mmCIF file of C-alpha atoms and ligand atoms in Angstrom:
data_model
loop_
_atom_site.group_PDB
_atom_site.id
_atom_site.type_symbol
_atom_site.label_atom_id
_atom_site.label_comp_id
_atom_site.label_asym_id
_atom_site.label_seq_id
_atom_site.Cartn_x
_atom_site.Cartn_y
_atom_site.Cartn_z
ATOM 1 C CA MET C 1 25.392 -7.659 57.451
ATOM 2 C CA ILE C 2 24.969 -4.611 59.686
ATOM 3 C CA ASP C 3 23.669 -2.122 58.156
ATOM 4 C CA LEU C 4 24.888 0.715 60.723
ATOM 5 C CA ALA C 5 23.332 3.740 58.718
ATOM 6 C CA GLU C 6 20.125 2.022 59.021
ATOM 7 C CA ASN C 7 20.484 1.435 62.357
ATOM 8 C CA TYR C 8 21.708 4.885 62.798
ATOM 9 C CA ARG C 9 18.753 5.852 61.325
ATOM 10 C CA LYS C 10 16.076 3.907 63.443
ATOM 11 C CA VAL C 11 17.585 4.817 66.937
ATOM 12 C CA SER C 12 17.523 8.418 65.974
ATOM 13 C CA ASP C 13 13.877 8.377 65.033
ATOM 14 C CA ARG C 14 13.570 5.737 68.603
ATOM 15 C CA ILE C 15 15.154 8.640 70.334
ATOM 16 C CA ARG C 16 13.301 11.434 68.136
ATOM 17 C CA MET C 17 9.917 9.633 68.881
ATOM 18 C CA ALA C 18 10.570 9.375 72.709
ATOM 19 C CA GLU C 19 11.600 13.304 72.846
ATOM 20 C CA VAL C 20 7.754 13.631 71.250
ATOM 21 C CA ASN C 21 6.468 11.788 73.846
ATOM 22 C CA ALA C 22 7.618 12.894 76.628
ATOM 23 C CA GLY C 23 6.996 16.283 75.960
ATOM 24 C CA ARG C 24 10.748 17.451 75.219
ATOM 25 C CA GLU C 25 12.299 19.639 72.727
ATOM 26 C CA PRO C 26 13.617 17.794 69.475
ATOM 27 C CA GLY C 27 17.547 17.288 70.181
ATOM 28 C CA SER C 28 18.006 17.369 73.604
ATOM 29 C CA VAL C 29 18.685 13.945 74.270
ATOM 30 C CA GLN C 30 22.310 12.970 73.042
ATOM 31 C CA LEU C 31 23.213 9.730 71.736
ATOM 32 C CA VAL C 32 26.445 8.267 72.779
ATOM 33 C CA ALA C 33 27.534 5.710 70.624
ATOM 34 C CA VAL C 34 28.811 2.620 72.649
ATOM 35 C CA GLY C 35 31.306 0.729 70.664
ATOM 36 C CA LYS C 36 33.089 -1.915 73.074
ATOM 37 C CA ILE C 37 34.521 -5.096 71.317
ATOM 38 C CA HIS C 38 33.524 -3.499 67.781
ATOM 39 C CA PRO C 39 36.278 -2.722 65.660
ATOM 40 C CA ALA C 40 37.429 0.490 64.909
ATOM 41 C CA SER C 41 36.600 0.558 61.368
ATOM 42 C CA ALA C 42 32.905 0.117 62.448
ATOM 43 C CA ILE C 43 33.157 3.261 64.547
ATOM 44 C CA ARG C 44 34.720 4.907 61.322
ATOM 45 C CA GLU C 45 31.232 3.747 59.187
ATOM 46 C CA LEU C 46 28.926 5.265 62.108
ATOM 47 C CA ALA C 47 31.478 8.639 62.622
ATOM 48 C CA ALA C 48 30.832 8.997 58.402
ATOM 49 C CA CYS C 49 26.833 9.203 59.221
ATOM 50 C CA GLY C 50 27.168 11.875 61.470
ATOM 51 C CA GLN C 51 27.446 10.117 64.904
ATOM 52 C CA ARG C 52 30.054 12.285 67.062
ATOM 53 C CA ALA C 53 30.076 11.007 70.550
ATOM 54 C CA PHE C 54 31.845 7.466 71.224
ATOM 55 C CA ALA C 55 32.124 5.413 74.544
ATOM 56 C CA GLU C 56 34.304 2.296 75.761
ATOM 57 C CA ASN C 57 34.454 0.308 79.076
ATOM 58 C CA PHE C 58 37.719 -0.634 78.628
ATOM 59 C CA VAL C 59 41.046 1.741 78.944
ATOM 60 C CA GLN C 60 43.695 -0.173 76.347
ATOM 61 C CA GLU C 61 40.996 -0.828 73.805
ATOM 62 C CA ALA C 62 39.536 2.457 73.751
ATOM 63 C CA ILE C 63 43.392 4.382 73.603
ATOM 64 C CA GLY C 64 43.695 1.781 70.721
ATOM 65 C CA LYS C 65 41.081 2.839 68.329
ATOM 66 C CA GLN C 66 41.625 6.114 68.998
ATOM 67 C CA HIS C 67 44.654 6.157 67.597
ATOM 68 C CA GLU C 68 43.291 4.458 64.665
ATOM 69 C CA LEU C 69 40.345 7.247 64.741
ATOM 70 C CA GLU C 70 42.738 10.228 65.109
ATOM 71 C CA ASP C 71 41.526 12.062 61.936
ATOM 72 C CA LEU C 72 38.187 12.196 63.224
ATOM 73 C CA GLN C 73 36.995 14.586 65.388
ATOM 74 C CA ILE C 74 35.201 12.430 68.001
ATOM 75 C CA GLU C 75 34.181 12.833 71.067
ATOM 76 C CA TRP C 76 35.188 10.189 73.621
ATOM 77 C CA HIS C 77 32.716 9.491 76.789
ATOM 78 C CA PHE C 78 34.775 6.583 79.217
ATOM 79 C CA ILE C 79 31.611 4.346 80.346
ATOM 80 C CA GLY C 80 33.638 1.329 82.351
ATOM 81 C CA SER C 81 34.797 0.174 85.653
ATOM 82 C CA ILE C 82 37.792 2.240 87.041
ATOM 83 C CA GLN C 83 41.309 0.936 88.457
ATOM 84 C CA SER C 84 43.089 4.100 90.196
ATOM 85 C CA ASN C 85 46.184 2.467 88.128
ATOM 86 C CA LYS C 86 44.245 3.505 84.639
ATOM 87 C CA THR C 87 43.021 7.636 85.972
ATOM 88 C CA ARG C 88 45.841 9.294 84.073
ATOM 89 C CA GLN C 89 45.078 7.299 81.155
ATOM 90 C CA ILE C 90 41.083 7.860 81.644
ATOM 91 C CA ALA C 91 42.104 11.997 82.034
ATOM 92 C CA SER C 92 44.288 12.841 79.239
ATOM 93 C CA ASN C 93 42.243 10.520 76.632
ATOM 94 C CA PHE C 94 38.565 11.183 77.334
ATOM 95 C CA SER C 95 36.353 14.181 77.314
ATOM 96 C CA TRP C 96 33.758 12.751 79.666
ATOM 97 C CA VAL C 97 33.913 9.965 82.190
ATOM 98 C CA HIS C 98 30.425 8.711 83.306
ATOM 99 C CA SER C 99 31.569 6.405 85.893
ATOM 100 C CA VAL C 100 32.694 7.448 88.532
ATOM 101 C CA ASP C 101 31.776 5.921 92.120
ATOM 102 C CA ARG C 102 34.836 6.693 94.829
ATOM 103 C CA PHE C 103 36.410 9.838 95.790
ATOM 104 C CA LYS C 104 39.612 8.302 95.126
ATOM 105 C CA ILE C 105 39.149 8.310 91.338
ATOM 106 C CA ALA C 106 37.479 11.431 91.157
ATOM 107 C CA ALA C 107 40.621 12.993 93.063
ATOM 108 C CA ARG C 108 42.775 11.303 90.626
ATOM 109 C CA LEU C 109 41.478 12.328 87.665
ATOM 110 C CA ASN C 110 41.057 15.599 89.151
ATOM 111 C CA GLN C 111 44.924 16.396 89.704
ATOM 112 C CA GLN C 112 45.542 14.153 86.338
ATOM 113 C CA ARG C 113 43.506 15.944 83.629
ATOM 114 C CA PRO C 114 46.125 18.086 81.592
ATOM 115 C CA ALA C 115 46.394 21.505 82.648
ATOM 116 C CA ASP C 116 46.008 22.530 79.084
ATOM 117 C CA PHE C 117 42.786 20.597 78.511
ATOM 118 C CA PRO C 118 39.326 21.721 79.172
ATOM 119 C CA PRO C 119 37.901 20.308 82.473
ATOM 120 C CA LEU C 120 36.713 17.015 82.579
ATOM 121 C CA ASN C 121 33.688 16.005 82.816
ATOM 122 C CA ILE C 122 32.000 13.222 84.587
ATOM 123 C CA CYS C 123 28.867 12.150 85.924
ATOM 124 C CA LEU C 124 28.556 9.815 89.126
ATOM 125 C CA GLN C 125 27.483 6.317 88.780
ATOM 126 C CA LEU C 126 24.702 5.734 90.702
ATOM 127 C CA ASN C 127 23.610 2.140 92.454
ATOM 128 C CA LEU C 128 19.776 3.108 93.443
ATOM 129 C CA GLN C 129 18.730 -0.741 93.418
ATOM 130 C CA ASP C 130 21.182 -2.190 96.347
ATOM 131 C CA GLU C 131 23.336 -4.710 94.111
ATOM 132 C CA GLU C 132 25.974 -5.890 96.095
ATOM 133 C CA THR C 133 27.821 -6.912 92.780
ATOM 134 C CA LYS C 134 27.659 -4.068 90.762
ATOM 135 C CA SER C 135 29.199 -0.603 91.253
ATOM 136 C CA GLY C 136 27.797 2.744 91.689
ATOM 137 C CA LEU C 137 26.553 5.149 94.642
ATOM 138 C CA SER C 138 23.623 5.126 97.038
ATOM 139 C CA ALA C 139 21.456 8.384 96.904
ATOM 140 C CA LYS C 140 23.337 9.368 100.117
ATOM 141 C CA SER C 141 26.807 8.142 99.290
ATOM 142 C CA ALA C 142 26.233 10.324 95.925
ATOM 143 C CA ILE C 143 25.268 13.668 97.694
ATOM 144 C CA LYS C 144 28.307 12.920 100.104
ATOM 145 C CA LEU C 145 30.733 12.809 97.526
ATOM 146 C CA LEU C 146 29.527 15.949 95.510
ATOM 147 C CA ASP C 147 29.817 17.912 98.534
ATOM 148 C CA GLN C 148 33.732 16.602 99.076
ATOM 149 C CA ILE C 149 34.420 17.124 95.140
ATOM 150 C CA HIS C 150 32.382 20.373 94.505
ATOM 151 C CA ASP C 151 35.434 22.690 94.335
ATOM 152 C CA PHE C 152 37.818 20.618 92.197
ATOM 153 C CA GLU C 153 38.858 22.459 89.545
ATOM 154 C CA ARG C 154 40.233 20.146 86.679
ATOM 155 C CA ILE C 155 36.742 18.279 86.699
ATOM 156 C CA ARG C 156 33.241 19.716 86.383
ATOM 157 C CA VAL C 157 30.567 17.099 87.876
ATOM 158 C CA ARG C 158 27.656 17.263 85.335
ATOM 159 C CA GLY C 159 25.470 14.753 86.648
ATOM 160 C CA PHE C 160 24.430 11.411 87.104
ATOM 161 C CA MET C 161 25.006 8.136 85.744
ATOM 162 C CA ILE C 162 23.023 4.669 85.936
ATOM 163 C CA VAL C 163 22.608 1.139 84.439
ATOM 164 C CA PRO C 164 19.676 -0.581 86.278
ATOM 165 C CA LYS C 165 19.776 -3.854 87.268
ATOM 166 C CA PRO C 166 17.014 -5.543 84.245
ATOM 167 C CA VAL C 167 13.828 -5.766 85.787
ATOM 168 C CA SER C 168 10.574 -7.543 84.326
ATOM 169 C CA ASN C 169 8.199 -4.549 83.036
ATOM 170 C CA PRO C 170 8.905 -1.564 81.783
ATOM 171 C CA SER C 171 7.244 0.835 84.385
ATOM 172 C CA GLU C 172 9.245 -0.569 87.102
ATOM 173 C CA GLN C 173 12.568 0.230 84.794
ATOM 174 C CA GLN C 174 11.181 3.792 84.288
ATOM 175 C CA ALA C 175 10.449 4.553 88.128
ATOM 176 C CA ILE C 176 14.220 3.729 88.590
ATOM 177 C CA PHE C 177 14.855 6.586 85.611
ATOM 178 C CA ALA C 178 12.339 9.043 87.872
ATOM 179 C CA GLU C 179 14.284 8.168 91.320
ATOM 180 C CA VAL C 180 17.934 9.371 89.320
ATOM 181 C CA LYS C 181 15.960 12.417 88.209
ATOM 182 C CA LYS C 182 14.303 13.146 91.226
ATOM 183 C CA LEU C 183 18.045 12.547 93.033
ATOM 184 C CA LEU C 184 19.193 15.331 90.603
ATOM 185 C CA GLU C 185 16.482 18.087 91.522
ATOM 186 C CA GLN C 186 17.029 17.357 94.849
ATOM 187 C CA VAL C 187 20.729 18.091 94.798
ATOM 188 C CA ASN C 188 20.099 21.181 92.586
ATOM 189 C CA SER C 189 17.682 22.779 95.005
ATOM 190 C CA LEU C 190 20.738 21.822 97.447
ATOM 191 C CA GLY C 191 22.915 24.483 95.622
ATOM 192 C CA HIS C 192 24.692 22.230 92.695
ATOM 193 C CA THR C 193 23.793 23.026 89.177
ATOM 194 C CA LEU C 194 24.056 19.354 87.303
ATOM 195 C CA ASP C 195 22.682 19.153 84.355
ATOM 196 C CA THR C 196 23.232 15.514 82.973
ATOM 197 C CA LEU C 197 21.159 12.614 83.423
ATOM 198 C CA SER C 198 23.116 9.823 81.243
ATOM 199 C CA MET C 199 20.693 6.848 81.145
ATOM 200 C CA GLY C 200 18.963 4.393 78.919
ATOM 201 C CA MET C 201 20.235 1.826 76.874
ATOM 202 C CA THR C 202 19.228 -0.289 73.772
ATOM 203 C CA ASP C 203 16.228 -2.031 76.010
ATOM 204 C CA ASP C 204 15.658 1.365 77.703
ATOM 205 C CA LEU C 205 16.011 3.793 75.571
ATOM 206 C CA GLU C 206 12.302 5.153 75.949
ATOM 207 C CA GLN C 207 11.966 5.249 79.713
ATOM 208 C CA ALA C 208 14.606 7.080 80.271
ATOM 209 C CA VAL C 209 13.977 9.813 77.643
ATOM 210 C CA ALA C 210 10.651 9.963 79.481
ATOM 211 C CA GLU C 211 12.066 10.499 82.789
ATOM 212 C CA GLY C 212 14.903 13.462 81.103
ATOM 213 C CA ALA C 213 17.687 11.659 80.113
ATOM 214 C CA THR C 214 20.285 14.040 78.695
ATOM 215 C CA HIS C 215 22.698 11.146 77.288
ATOM 216 C CA VAL C 216 21.837 7.593 76.346
ATOM 217 C CA ARG C 217 24.171 5.158 75.584
ATOM 218 C CA ILE C 218 22.927 2.985 72.937
ATOM 219 C CA GLY C 219 25.311 -0.208 71.570
ATOM 220 C CA THR C 220 23.791 -3.070 70.682
ATOM 221 C CA ALA C 221 20.914 -0.917 68.554
ATOM 222 C CA LEU C 222 23.410 0.577 66.362
ATOM 223 C CA PHE C 223 26.384 -1.919 65.994
ATOM 224 C CA GLY C 224 24.364 -5.489 66.557
ATOM 225 C CA PRO C 225 25.137 -7.916 69.306
ATOM 226 C CA ARG C 226 28.838 -8.005 70.488
ATOM 227 C CA PRO C 227 31.078 -10.605 69.387
ATOM 228 C CA PRO C 228 32.314 -12.658 72.345
ATOM 229 C CA LYS C 229 35.516 -10.346 73.839
ATOM 230 C CA LYS C 230 39.204 -11.847 72.680
ATOM 231 C CA THR C 231 41.347 -13.040 75.736
ATOM 232 C CA MET C 232 44.412 -10.920 75.769
HETATM 233 C C1 PLP N 1 27.642 -1.779 76.992
HETATM 234 C C2 PLP N 1 27.110 -0.709 78.055
HETATM 235 C C3 PLP N 1 26.205 0.607 77.533
HETATM 236 C C4 PLP N 1 25.374 -0.397 75.726
HETATM 237 O O1 PLP N 1 24.544 -1.579 75.857
HETATM 238 P P1 PLP N 1 23.517 -1.810 75.340
HETATM 239 O O2 PLP N 1 22.546 -2.390 75.712
HETATM 240 O O3 PLP N 1 24.675 -2.877 74.062
HETATM 241 O O4 PLP N 1 23.241 -0.678 74.192
HETATM 242 C C5 PLP N 1 25.675 1.301 77.631
HETATM 243 N N1 PLP N 1 26.320 1.427 79.343
HETATM 244 C C6 PLP N 1 27.027 0.777 79.772
HETATM 245 C C7 PLP N 1 27.800 1.367 81.213
HETATM 246 C C8 PLP N 1 27.464 -0.291 78.818
HETATM 247 O O5 PLP N 1 28.884 -0.843 79.839
#
């Protein structure tokens, strides 16, 4: 049996400790609980512990859970890869999208965000390790995309997200997070006002917080290992 309240305490303690060790203000890092593949009942249980921000990777799965949980005050984040035929549903069912990595997707989210909603918070997903197989922007293409979408009114670009390729030693992992932070400082010195670094997962949240993460996305340490995804 997974004790969600206990896991929630442990993860909250890890975040607090990492903040202290990095000399950062307590509470400056937000926990985003990643519920992919886990049932709505587990999310409900964690919400009862006080967790408010939840992230999902798959649109259909997310919308089903949102329906079941609509009595709760949850802030929903989308962190999965985005097909352009799903942007309308994403634009109208989430507060944050962390995984934008193409102009076309940003433009569609901007166009499809309902007019009576606040602007959609987005992060540009980076890939600084040149992985062919994973989505994400190089530093250069991220800067270019930022300039292209700068004046979009229905999306608000908040910062960067990264899922680094696992590397064997923690300091190498931390160096990637440091690069992300440097890029954020660089674009802000060019006139942007980004305030979000979405980085750090179950295995590397300490290194991410040390390099300025504002949002850590934690699944396994909260919900336990993910069961294999059912084929639908
Ligand atoms: C699944 C997932 C997470 C959570 O990963 P854990 O290692 O289980 O904490 C975070 N970010 C993204 C983009 C994910 O897909």
